[in-house]
XYZ file of C-alpha atoms in Angstrom:
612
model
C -15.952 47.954 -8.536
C -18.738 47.011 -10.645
C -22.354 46.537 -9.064
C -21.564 43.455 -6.757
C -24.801 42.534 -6.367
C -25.319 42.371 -10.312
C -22.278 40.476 -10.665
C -23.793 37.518 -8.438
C -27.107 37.595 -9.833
C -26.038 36.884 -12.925
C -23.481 34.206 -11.921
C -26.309 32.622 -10.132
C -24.759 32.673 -6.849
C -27.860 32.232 -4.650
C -27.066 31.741 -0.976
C -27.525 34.495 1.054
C -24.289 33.449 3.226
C -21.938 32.987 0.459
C -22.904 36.565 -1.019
C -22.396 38.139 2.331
C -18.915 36.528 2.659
C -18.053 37.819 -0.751
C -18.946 40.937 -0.302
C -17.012 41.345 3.044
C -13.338 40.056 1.305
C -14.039 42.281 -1.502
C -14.443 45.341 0.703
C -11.230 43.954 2.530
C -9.016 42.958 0.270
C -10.028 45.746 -2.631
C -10.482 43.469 -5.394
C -11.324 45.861 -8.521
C -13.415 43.516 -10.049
C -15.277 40.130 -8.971
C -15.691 36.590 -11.281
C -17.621 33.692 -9.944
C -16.238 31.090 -11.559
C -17.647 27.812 -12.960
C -16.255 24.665 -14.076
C -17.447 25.427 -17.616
C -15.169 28.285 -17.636
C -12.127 26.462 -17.764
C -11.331 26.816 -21.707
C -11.771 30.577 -21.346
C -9.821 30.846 -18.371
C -6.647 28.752 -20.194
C -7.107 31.205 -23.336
C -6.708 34.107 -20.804
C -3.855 32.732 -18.842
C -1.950 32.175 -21.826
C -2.875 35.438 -23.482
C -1.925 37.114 -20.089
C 1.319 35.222 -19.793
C 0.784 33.257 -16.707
C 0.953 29.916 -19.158
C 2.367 29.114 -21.904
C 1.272 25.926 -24.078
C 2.931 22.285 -24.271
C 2.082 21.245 -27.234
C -1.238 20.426 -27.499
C -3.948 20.469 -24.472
C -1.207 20.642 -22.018
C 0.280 24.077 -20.079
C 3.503 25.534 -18.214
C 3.443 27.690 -15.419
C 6.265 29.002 -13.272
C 6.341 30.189 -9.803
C 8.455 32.518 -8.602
C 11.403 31.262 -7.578
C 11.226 31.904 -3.520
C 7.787 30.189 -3.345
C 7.784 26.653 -4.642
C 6.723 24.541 -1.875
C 3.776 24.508 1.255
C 5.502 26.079 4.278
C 4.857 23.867 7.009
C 7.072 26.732 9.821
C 4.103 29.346 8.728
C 1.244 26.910 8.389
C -0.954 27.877 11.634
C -4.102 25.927 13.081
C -6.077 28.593 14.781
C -8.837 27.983 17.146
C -10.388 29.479 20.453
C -9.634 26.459 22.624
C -6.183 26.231 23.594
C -7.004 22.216 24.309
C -6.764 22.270 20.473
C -2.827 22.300 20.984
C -0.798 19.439 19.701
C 2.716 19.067 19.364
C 2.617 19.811 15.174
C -0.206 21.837 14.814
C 1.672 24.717 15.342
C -1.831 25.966 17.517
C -2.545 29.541 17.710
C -5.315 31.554 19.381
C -8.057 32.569 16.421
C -8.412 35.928 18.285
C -4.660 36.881 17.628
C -4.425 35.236 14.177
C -7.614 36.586 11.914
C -7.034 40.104 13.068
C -2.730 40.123 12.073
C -4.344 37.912 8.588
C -7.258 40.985 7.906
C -4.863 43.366 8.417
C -1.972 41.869 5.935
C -4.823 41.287 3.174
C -6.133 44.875 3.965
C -6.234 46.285 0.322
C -3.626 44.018 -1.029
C -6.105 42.695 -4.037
C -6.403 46.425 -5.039
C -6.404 46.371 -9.231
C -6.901 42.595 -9.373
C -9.510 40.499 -9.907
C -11.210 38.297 -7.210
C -12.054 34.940 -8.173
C -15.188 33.154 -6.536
C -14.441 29.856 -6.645
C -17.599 27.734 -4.799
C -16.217 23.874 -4.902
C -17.137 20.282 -3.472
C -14.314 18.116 -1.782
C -16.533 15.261 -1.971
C -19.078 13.475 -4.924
C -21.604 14.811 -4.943
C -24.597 12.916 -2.505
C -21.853 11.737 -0.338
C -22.362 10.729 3.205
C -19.603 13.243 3.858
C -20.637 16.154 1.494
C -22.174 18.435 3.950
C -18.666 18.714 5.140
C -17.234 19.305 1.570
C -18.480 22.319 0.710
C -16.637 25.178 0.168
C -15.858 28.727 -1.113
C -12.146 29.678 -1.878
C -11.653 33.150 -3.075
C -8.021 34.075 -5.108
C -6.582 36.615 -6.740
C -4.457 34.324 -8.927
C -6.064 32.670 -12.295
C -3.733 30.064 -11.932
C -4.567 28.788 -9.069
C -8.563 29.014 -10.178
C -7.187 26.534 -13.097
C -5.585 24.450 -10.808
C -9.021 24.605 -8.081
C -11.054 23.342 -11.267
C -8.679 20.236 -11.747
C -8.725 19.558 -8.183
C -11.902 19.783 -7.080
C -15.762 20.065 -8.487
C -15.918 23.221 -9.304
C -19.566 25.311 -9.287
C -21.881 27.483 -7.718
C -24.659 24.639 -7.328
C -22.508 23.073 -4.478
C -23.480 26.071 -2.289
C -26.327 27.044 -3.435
C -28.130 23.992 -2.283
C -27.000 23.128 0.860
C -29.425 22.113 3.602
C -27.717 24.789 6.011
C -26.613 28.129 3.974
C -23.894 28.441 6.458
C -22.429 25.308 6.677
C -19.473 25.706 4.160
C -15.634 26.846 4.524
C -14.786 30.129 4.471
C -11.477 30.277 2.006
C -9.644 33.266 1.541
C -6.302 33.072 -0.507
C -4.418 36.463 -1.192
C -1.330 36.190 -3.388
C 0.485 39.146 -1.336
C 3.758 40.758 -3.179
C 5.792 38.075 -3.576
C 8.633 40.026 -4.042
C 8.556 41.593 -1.260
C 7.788 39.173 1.476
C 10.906 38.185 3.103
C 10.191 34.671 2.429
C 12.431 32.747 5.101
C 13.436 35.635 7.360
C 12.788 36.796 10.590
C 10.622 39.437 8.913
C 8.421 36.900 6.911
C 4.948 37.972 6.178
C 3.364 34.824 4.827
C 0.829 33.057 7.187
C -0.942 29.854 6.220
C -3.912 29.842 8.962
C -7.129 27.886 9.460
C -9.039 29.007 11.761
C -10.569 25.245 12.631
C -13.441 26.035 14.523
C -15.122 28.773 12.354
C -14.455 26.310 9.508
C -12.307 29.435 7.926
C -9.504 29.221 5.852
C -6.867 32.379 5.823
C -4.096 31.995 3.420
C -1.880 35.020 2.385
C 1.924 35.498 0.796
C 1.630 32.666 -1.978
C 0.448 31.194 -4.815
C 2.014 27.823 -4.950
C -0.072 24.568 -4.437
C -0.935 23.467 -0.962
C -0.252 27.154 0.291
C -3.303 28.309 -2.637
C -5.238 25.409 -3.396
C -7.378 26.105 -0.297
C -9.684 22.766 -1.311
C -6.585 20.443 -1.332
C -4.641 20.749 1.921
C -6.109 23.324 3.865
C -10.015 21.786 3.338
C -9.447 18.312 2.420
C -6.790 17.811 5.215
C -6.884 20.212 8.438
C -10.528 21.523 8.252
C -11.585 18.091 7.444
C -10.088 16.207 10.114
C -10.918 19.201 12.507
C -14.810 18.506 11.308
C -14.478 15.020 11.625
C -13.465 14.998 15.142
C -15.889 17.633 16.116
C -18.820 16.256 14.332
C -17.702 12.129 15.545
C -18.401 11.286 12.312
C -15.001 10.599 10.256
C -11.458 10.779 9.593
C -9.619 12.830 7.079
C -6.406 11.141 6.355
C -3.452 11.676 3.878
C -3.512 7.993 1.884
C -3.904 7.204 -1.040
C -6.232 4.548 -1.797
C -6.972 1.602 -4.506
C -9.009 -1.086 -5.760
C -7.712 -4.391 -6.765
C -10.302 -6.580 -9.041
C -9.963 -10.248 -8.842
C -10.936 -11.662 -12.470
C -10.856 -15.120 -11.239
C -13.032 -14.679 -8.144
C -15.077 -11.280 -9.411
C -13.888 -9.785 -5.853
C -13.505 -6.734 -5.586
C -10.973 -5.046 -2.817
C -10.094 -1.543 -2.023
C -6.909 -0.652 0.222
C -6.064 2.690 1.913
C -2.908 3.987 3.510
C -0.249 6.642 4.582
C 3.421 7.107 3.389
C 5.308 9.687 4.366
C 7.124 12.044 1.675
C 9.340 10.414 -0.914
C 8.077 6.630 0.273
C 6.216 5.589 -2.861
C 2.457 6.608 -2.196
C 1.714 7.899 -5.757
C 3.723 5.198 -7.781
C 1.594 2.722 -5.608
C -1.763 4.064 -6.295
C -1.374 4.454 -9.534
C 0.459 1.277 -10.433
C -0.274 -1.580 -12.664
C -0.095 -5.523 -12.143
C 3.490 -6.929 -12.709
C 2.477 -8.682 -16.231
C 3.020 -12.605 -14.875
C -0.468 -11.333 -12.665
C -1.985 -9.270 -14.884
C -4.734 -11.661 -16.637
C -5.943 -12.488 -13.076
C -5.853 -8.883 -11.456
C -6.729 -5.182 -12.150
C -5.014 -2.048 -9.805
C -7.666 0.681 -9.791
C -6.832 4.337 -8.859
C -9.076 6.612 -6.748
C -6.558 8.676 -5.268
C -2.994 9.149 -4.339
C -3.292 11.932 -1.635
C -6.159 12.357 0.574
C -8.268 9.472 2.014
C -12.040 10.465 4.117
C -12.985 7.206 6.134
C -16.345 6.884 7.753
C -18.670 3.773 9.042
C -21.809 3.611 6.777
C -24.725 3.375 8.534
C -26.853 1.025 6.650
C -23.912 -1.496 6.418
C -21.402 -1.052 9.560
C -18.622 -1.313 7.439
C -15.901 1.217 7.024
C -16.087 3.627 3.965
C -13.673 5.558 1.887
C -14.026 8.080 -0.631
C -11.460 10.844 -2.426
C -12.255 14.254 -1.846
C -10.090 15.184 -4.641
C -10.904 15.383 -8.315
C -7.668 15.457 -9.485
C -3.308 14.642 -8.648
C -1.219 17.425 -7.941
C 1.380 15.199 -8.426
C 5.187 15.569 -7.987
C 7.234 15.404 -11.467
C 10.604 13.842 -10.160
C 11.387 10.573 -10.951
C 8.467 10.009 -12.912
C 8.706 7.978 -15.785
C 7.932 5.140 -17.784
C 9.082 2.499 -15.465
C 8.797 4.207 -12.250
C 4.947 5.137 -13.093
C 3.264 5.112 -16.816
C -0.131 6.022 -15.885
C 0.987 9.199 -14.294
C 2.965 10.014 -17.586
C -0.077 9.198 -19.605
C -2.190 11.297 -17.263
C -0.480 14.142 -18.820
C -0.158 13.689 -22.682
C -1.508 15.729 -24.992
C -5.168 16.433 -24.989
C -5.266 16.286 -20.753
C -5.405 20.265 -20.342
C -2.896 19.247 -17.726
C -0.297 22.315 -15.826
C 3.248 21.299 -15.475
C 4.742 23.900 -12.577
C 8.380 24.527 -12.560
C 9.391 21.836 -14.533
C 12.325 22.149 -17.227
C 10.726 23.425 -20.592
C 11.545 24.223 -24.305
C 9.208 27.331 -25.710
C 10.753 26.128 -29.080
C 9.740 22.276 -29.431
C 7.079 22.406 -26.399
C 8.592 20.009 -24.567
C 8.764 19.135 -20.987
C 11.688 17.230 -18.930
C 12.678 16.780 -15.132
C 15.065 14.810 -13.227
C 14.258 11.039 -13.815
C 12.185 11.689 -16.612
C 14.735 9.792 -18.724
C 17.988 8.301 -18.154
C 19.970 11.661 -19.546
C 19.338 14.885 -19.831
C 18.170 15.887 -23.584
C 21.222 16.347 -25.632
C 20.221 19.132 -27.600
C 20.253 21.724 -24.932
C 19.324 24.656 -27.688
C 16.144 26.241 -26.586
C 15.732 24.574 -23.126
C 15.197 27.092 -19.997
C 15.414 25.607 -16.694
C 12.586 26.391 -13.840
C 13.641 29.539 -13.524
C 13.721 30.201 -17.365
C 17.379 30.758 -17.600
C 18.703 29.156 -20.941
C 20.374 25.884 -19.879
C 22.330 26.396 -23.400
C 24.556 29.060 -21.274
C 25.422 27.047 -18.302
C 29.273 25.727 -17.920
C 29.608 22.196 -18.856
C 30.223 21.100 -15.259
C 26.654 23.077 -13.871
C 24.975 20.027 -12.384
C 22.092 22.345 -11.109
C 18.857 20.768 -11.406
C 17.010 21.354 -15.024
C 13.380 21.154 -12.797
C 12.790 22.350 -9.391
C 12.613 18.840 -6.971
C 8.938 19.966 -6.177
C 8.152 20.358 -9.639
C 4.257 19.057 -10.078
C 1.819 17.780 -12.347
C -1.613 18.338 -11.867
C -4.574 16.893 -14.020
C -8.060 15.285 -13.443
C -8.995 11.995 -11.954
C -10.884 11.238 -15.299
C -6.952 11.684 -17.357
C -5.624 8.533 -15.047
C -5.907 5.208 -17.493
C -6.761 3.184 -14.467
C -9.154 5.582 -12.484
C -11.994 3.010 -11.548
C -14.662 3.365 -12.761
C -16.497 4.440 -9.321
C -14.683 6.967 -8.518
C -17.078 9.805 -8.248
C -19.828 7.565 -7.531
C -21.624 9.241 -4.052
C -21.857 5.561 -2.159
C -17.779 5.916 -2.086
C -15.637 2.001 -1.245
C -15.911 -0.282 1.814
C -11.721 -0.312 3.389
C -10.693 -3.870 3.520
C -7.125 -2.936 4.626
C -5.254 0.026 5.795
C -1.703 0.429 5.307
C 1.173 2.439 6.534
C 4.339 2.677 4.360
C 8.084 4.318 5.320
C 11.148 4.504 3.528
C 14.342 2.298 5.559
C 16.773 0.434 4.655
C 16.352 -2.137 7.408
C 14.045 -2.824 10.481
C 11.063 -2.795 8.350
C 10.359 -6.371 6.465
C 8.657 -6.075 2.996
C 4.990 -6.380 4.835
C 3.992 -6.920 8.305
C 0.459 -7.517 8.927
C -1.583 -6.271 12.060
C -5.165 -7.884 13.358
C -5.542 -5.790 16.325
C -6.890 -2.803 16.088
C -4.532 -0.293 18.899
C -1.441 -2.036 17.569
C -2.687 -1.055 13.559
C -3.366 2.337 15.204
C -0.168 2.497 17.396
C 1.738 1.302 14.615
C 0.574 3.850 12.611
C 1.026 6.924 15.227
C 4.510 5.505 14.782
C 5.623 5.534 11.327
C 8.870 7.090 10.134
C 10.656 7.192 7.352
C 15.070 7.811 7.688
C 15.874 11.552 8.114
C 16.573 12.972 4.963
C 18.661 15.953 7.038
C 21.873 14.900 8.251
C 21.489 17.433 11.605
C 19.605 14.204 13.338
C 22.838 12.986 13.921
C 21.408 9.797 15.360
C 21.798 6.370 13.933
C 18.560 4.533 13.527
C 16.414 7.220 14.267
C 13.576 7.808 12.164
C 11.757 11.121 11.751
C 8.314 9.799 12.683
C 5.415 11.215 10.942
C 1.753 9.946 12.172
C -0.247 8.426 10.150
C 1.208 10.438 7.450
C -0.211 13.820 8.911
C 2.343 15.259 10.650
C 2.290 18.551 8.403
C -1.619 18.447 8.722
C -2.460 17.690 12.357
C -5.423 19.668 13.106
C -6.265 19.167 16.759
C -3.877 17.053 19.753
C -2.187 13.949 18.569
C -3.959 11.929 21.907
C -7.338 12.915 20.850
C -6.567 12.090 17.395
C -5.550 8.864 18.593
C -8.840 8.299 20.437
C -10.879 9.876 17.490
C -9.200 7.339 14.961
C -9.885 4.358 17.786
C -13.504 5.528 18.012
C -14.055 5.638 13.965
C -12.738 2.436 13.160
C -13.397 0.583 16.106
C -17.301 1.155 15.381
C -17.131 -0.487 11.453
C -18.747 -4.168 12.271
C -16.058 -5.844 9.639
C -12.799 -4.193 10.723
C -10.061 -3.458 8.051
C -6.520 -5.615 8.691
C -3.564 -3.408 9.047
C 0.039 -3.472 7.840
C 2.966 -1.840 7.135
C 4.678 -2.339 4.083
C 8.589 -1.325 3.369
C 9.637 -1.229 -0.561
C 13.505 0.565 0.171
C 14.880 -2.225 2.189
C 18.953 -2.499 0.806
C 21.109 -4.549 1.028
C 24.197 -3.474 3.705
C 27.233 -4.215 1.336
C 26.810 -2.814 -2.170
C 23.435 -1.183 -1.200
C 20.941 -2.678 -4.089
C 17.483 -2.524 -3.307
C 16.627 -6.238 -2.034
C 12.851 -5.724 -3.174
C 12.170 -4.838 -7.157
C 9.141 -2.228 -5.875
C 6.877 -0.630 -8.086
C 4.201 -2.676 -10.032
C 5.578 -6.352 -8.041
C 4.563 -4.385 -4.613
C 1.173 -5.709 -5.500
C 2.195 -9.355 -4.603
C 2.603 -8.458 -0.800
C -1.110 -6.548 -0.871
C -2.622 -9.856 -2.295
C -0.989 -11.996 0.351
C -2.453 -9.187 3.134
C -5.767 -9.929 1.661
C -5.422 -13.920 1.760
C -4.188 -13.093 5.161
C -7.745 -11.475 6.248
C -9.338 -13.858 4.660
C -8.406 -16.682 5.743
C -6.254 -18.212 3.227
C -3.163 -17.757 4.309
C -1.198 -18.115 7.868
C 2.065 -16.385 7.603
C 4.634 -16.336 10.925
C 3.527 -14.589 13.927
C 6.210 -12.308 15.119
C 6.265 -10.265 17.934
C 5.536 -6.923 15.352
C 2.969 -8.672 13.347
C 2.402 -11.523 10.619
C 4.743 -12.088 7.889
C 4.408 -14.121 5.206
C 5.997 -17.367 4.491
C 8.267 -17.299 1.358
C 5.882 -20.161 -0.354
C 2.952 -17.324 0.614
C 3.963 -14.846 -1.548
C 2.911 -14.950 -5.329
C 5.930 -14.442 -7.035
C 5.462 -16.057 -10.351
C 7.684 -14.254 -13.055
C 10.262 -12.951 -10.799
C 13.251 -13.093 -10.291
C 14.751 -12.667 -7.082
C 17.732 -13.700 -5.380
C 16.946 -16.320 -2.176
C 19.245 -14.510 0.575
C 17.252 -11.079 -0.776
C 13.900 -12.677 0.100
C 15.030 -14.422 3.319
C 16.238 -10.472 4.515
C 12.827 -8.701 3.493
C 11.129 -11.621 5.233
C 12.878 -11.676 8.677
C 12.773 -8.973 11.990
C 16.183 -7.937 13.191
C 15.157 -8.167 17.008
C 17.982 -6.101 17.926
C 16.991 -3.201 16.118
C 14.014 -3.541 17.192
C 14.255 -3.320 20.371
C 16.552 0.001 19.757
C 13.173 1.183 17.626
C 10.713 0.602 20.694
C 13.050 2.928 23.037
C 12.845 5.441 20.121
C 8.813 5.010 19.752
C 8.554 5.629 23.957
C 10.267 9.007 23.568
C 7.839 9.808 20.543
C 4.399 8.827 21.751
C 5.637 10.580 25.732
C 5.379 13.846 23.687
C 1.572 13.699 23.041
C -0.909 14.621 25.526
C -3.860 12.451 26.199
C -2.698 9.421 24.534
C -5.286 6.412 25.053
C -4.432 3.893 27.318
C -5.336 1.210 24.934
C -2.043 2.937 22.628
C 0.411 2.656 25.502
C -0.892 -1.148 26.068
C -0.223 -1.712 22.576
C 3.740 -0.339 23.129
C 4.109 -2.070 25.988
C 2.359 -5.334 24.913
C 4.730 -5.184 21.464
C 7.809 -4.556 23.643
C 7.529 -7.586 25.923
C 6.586 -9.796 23.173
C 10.055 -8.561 21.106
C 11.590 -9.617 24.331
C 10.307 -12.948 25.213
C 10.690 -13.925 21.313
C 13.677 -16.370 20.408
C-alpha cells in the first residue's frame, strides 16, 4: 500500500480519530490501496464504474447496476444488534454479546479486501447545524464503488463532516466488506454473512454483501439502529422509519408537516411523494422530505416536536411504480438525475429501463431486453411468466431530483410534527382513518400495527403480522423501553402531535375492488385529521378513535359509491374484539412494557365492549 499517511494528508482528512480508524481496517482487511472520497468525486467515480463494468449507462445521466443474483435484499435472519448489556435484548433485535460478535466479524474481514481498493467514505445523516448532527456523523469504509455512488446519493458526503466535530470521537465506526459473494453460502446453515452493529461502541460491522441496506451503512444501519440506539441512550430523540410531508394551505398560508410508519408494501413512498387529487390542487401543495427514515426530537427554544430526514436521497423500490401509482418518483429518475436503477429489466440496445407495473404490458419488442439477471428475455418460452425485474428492484436518486421536495428540506432548523401516523395494509378492521388524541393509545396503537401476512404458513384468519411502529427489522434496544423512550420524547413537546391510523387497501368482500381510490385522494383524510386537531371538525367517537363524518371529508371531484364510503367509515366491533385478543398475545411478548401501554389496551378493550 501506498504511504497511508500521504494519502490522508492530501485528502484533507484531519481528525486524528478518523485516521487511526482507517488505518486499523486497512491493516485488517488488506485493502491495496486507500481513496477518501468526496462528494465532488461523483462524476469521476460514474466514469470509472462504467469503464470498469460495474454500470452501464441509461441513456443519458441515468445508470444500471446488477447484483448478483443470491444477494438482492437486507437480510433481516443475519442482521445482529450487538452490545455488552444483555438488558439490550428485545424480542427482534436479534441481540448478541459485542464480545462474541466483533471478534467472529475481524476475523471473516481478515484480509478479505486484499487487491481492492478501500473507500473512505466520511458522511452526515443529518443537515448540516442540526440539533441532531452530533449524532449524524459518520465514517463508512467499502470495498465496492457502487455502493460509494450510492453513499453519495444517500447521504452528504465529505470529509468536513468529521473533521469538525466538537468531539473527534464522537462518530460511527462503519465497516462494510463485500466478502466473495460466490462463495458465501447465502441461505445455508453454513452462511457467512453477518450484518452487526455493535450499538454501544456506535460501530457498524457489515460483511458478505453489497446490496442496499446490507452496504449502505448511512441508510439502515446509521440512520435506523445506531440512531435509535443513540437516541435512547443520549434521552434526546427518536429514530423512526416514516416518511414524512408537508402540506401548504394556499388559502390560509398554513403550513403542516405529517410523519408516520407503514409497514412493507402499505403505501409509504407513493404517500410521501404524492400530489393533490386535481379538484384540491389550487388550494393545497404535498411537499416531500422523505419517504424512509423520520428523526423526532423536542426543540428546546420552542417545546414543540421536531422532525428532520437524515437521508439525502430515496432508495426507492421500482415495482409498481408508474405514472398513476407515483409520477414524481418516475420523474425523479429521468434523464439528467445521475440516478442507479439496481436489478431492474434493461435493454443495452435502446437504454431503456422496465419493471413490473411500470406499464400495463410488458414491451412488445422483446429484441435486446435482458432480464435482472441479464439473460435475453428474447429466448424465454412464450409461456415464461418469470419476472422481467427482480420484486426488490430499486431506484435511488437525490432529494434535490424529487419535483415536490420542499423547499426546506436540508434547512438545519428541520419541521415542527403536527400529526403522526401509522398505516397497514387490510382488507377490513381498519376504517380509512381513525384519529387518536391521547398520547399511550397513539403510542399503543402504534406498538400495534400490522399489516395481513403476506406468507400463507400463518395459517390464522385475521391475524396480522404486527410490525411496531414500522421498526420491527430495526429494533435496536427492548421493545418496553422503546415504548417508554417514545412516551418520554413525545410526551415532553408542549403542543403534542394528534395520532391516527390510516388504511388505503380496505376491499370490498364480494368481487374484492378496493372501496377507497388511494393514492393522490389519500390526502382528503390527512386534511380532515388536521381540521380534527384543530378544532374544526368533530367526527364520531368510537371506542378505537375518531372517525370522520361522511359530510367531514372533502371529497369534491370524486366519485365514489355511497355503500363504499359507509364501509371505510364504520368499525366492525366483532373483529375487533377478535383484534384486541390478538394485540394481548403481542404486547405479553415484550419485557418492560409501561403501564400507561397496558392501560391503554385495557382501556380500548372495555370501551369496544360497552359500545352499541
Amino acid at each position: 500500500m501506498a504511504d497511508l499517511e500521504a494519502v490522508l494528508d492530501e485528502a484533507g482528512l484531519t481528525n486524528p480519530q478518523v485516521r487511526e480508524f482507517v488505518k486499523e481496517y486497512a491493516e485488517l482487511t488488506g485493502a491495496e490501496r486507500v481513496e477518501v472520497v468526496n462528494a465532488s468525486d461523483d462524476a469521476r467515480l460514474l466514469e470509472e464504474a462504467v469503464e470498469a463494468g460495474e454500470l452501464e449507462k441509461v441513456g443519458e445521466g441515468r445508470y444500471y447496476s446488477r447484483s448478483y443474483y443470491k444477494d438482492t435484499a437486507r437480510s433481516e435472519e443475519r442482521t445482529i444488534v450487538a452490545t455488552s448489556d444483555e438488558k439490550d435484548r428485545g424480542v427482534y433485535n436479534n441481540w448478541r454479546p459485542s464480545s462474541e460478535m466483533k471478534p467472529q466479524l475481524h476475523d471473516l474481514m481478515r484480509g478479505a479486501s486484499e487487491g481492492k481498493t478501500m473507500y473512505v467514505v466520511p458522511y452526515l445523516m443529518a443537515p448540516a447545524g442540526n440539533a441532531l448532527a452530533p449524532w449524524a456523523a459518520g465514517v463508512e469504509i467499502t470495498d465496492t464503488r457502487t455502493v460509494v455512488l450510492h453513499m453519495i446519493r444517500m447521504s452528504r458526503v465529505g470529509v468536513q463532516f468529521v473533521n469538525d466535530l466538537e468531539d473527534p470521537g464522537h462518530f460511527v465506526r462503519a465497516v462494510h466488506v463485500s466478502g466473495d459473494l460466490e462463495n458465501l453460502g447465502q441461505g445455508t446453515d453454513g452462511d457467512k454473512r453477518y450484518f452487526v452493529t455493535v450499538a454501544d461502541e456506535r460501530t457498524i460491522l457489515h460483511f458478505g454483501s453489497s446490496y442496499g441496506g446490507n452496504a449502505l451503512l448511512g441508510k439502515i444501519a446509521h440512520g435506523l439502529r445506531q440512531g435509535a440506539y443513540d437516541g435512547w441512550a443520549s434521552k434526546k430523540f427518536l429514530a423512526e422509519q416514516y416518511m414524512l410531508i408537508g402540506i401548504h394551505d394556499k388559502e390560509t398560508g398554513k403550513d403542516y408537516h405529517i410523519c408516520g410508519g407503514f409497514p412493507s408494501a402499505s403505501g409509504k413512498t407513493n404517500l410521501a411523494m404524492m400530489a393533490a387529487p386535481d379538484a384540491l390542487g389550487e388550494r393545497y401543495h404535498v411537499s416531500f422530505y422523505g419517504d424512509d427514515i423520520a428523526w423526532l426530537w423536542v426543540e428546546e427554544e420552542t417545546g414543540k416536536l421536531y422532525g428532520m430526514n437524515p437521508e439525502y436521497g430515496v432508495f426507492g423500490v421500482a415495482k409498481d411504480t408508474n405514472e398513476t401509482t407515483n409520477p414524481n418518483a418516475l420523474a425523479s429518475v429521468g434523464e439528467g438525475t445521475d440516478c442507479i436503477f439496481t436489478n431492474v429489466a434493461y435493454n443495452p440496445t435502446t437504454g431503456e429501463v422496465w419493471w413490473e407495473g411500470r406499464t400495463k404490458e410488458k414491451p412488445a419488442d422483446r429484441h435486446g431486453w435482458l432480464d435482472w439477471m441479464g439473460s435475453p428475455i428474447a429466448d424465454r418460452k412464450e409461456d415464461d411468466s418469470a419476472p422481467w425485474a427482480h420484486p426488490n428492484s430499486r431506484f435511488t436518486t437525490t432529494l434535490a431530483n424529487v419535483p415536490n421536495i420542499a423547499d426546506d428540506y436540508d434547512a438545519p432548523l428541520g419541521v415542527p410534527i403536527d400529526a403522526i401516523i401509522f398505516g397497514g395494509r387490510t382488507r377490513d378492521r381498519e376504517p380509512l382513518i381513525r384519529a387518536i388524541t391521547d398520547l399511550a393509545e397513539g403510542v399503543y396503537d402504534g406498538l400495534t400495527l400490522g399489516a395481513e401476512a403476506t406468507s400463507a404458513a400463518e395459517c390464522k384468519e385475521g391475524v396480522l403480522r404486527y410490525d411496531p411502529m414500522s421498526n420491527r427489522p430495526f429494533m435496536a434496544y427492548g421493545e418496553g423501553d422503546y415504548a417508554q423512550h417514545y412516551l418520554d420524547i413525545v410526551g415532553a413537546a408542549s403542543d403534542q402531535p394528534i395520532f391516527a391510523h390510516v388504511n388505503w387497501f380496505q376491499r370490498d368482500a364480494e368481487d374484492g375492488h378496493f372501496l377507497w381510490p388511494g393514492y393522490r385522494d389519500n390526502l382528503r383524510p390527512l386534511l380532515w385529521l388536521l381540521q380534527l386537531k384543530n378544532g374544526e371538525v368533530q367526527g364520531r367517537r368510537t371506542a378505537v378513535g375518531i372517525i370522520p363524518t361522511e359530510e367531514e371529508l372533502n371529497l369534491e371531484g370524486m366519485d365514489i359509491p355511497a355503500e363504499d364510503l359507509e364501509r371505510i367509515l364504520t368499525i366492525d366491533k366483532s373483529r375487533w374484539q377478535q383484534e384486541m385478543g390478538f394485540r394481548e398475545e403481542h404486547l405479553a411478548q415484550f419485557e418492560r412494557m409501561p403501564e400507561a401501554i397496558w392501560e391503554a389496551h385495557r382501556r380500548v378493550a372495555a370501551d369496544l365492549d360497552a359500545e352499541d
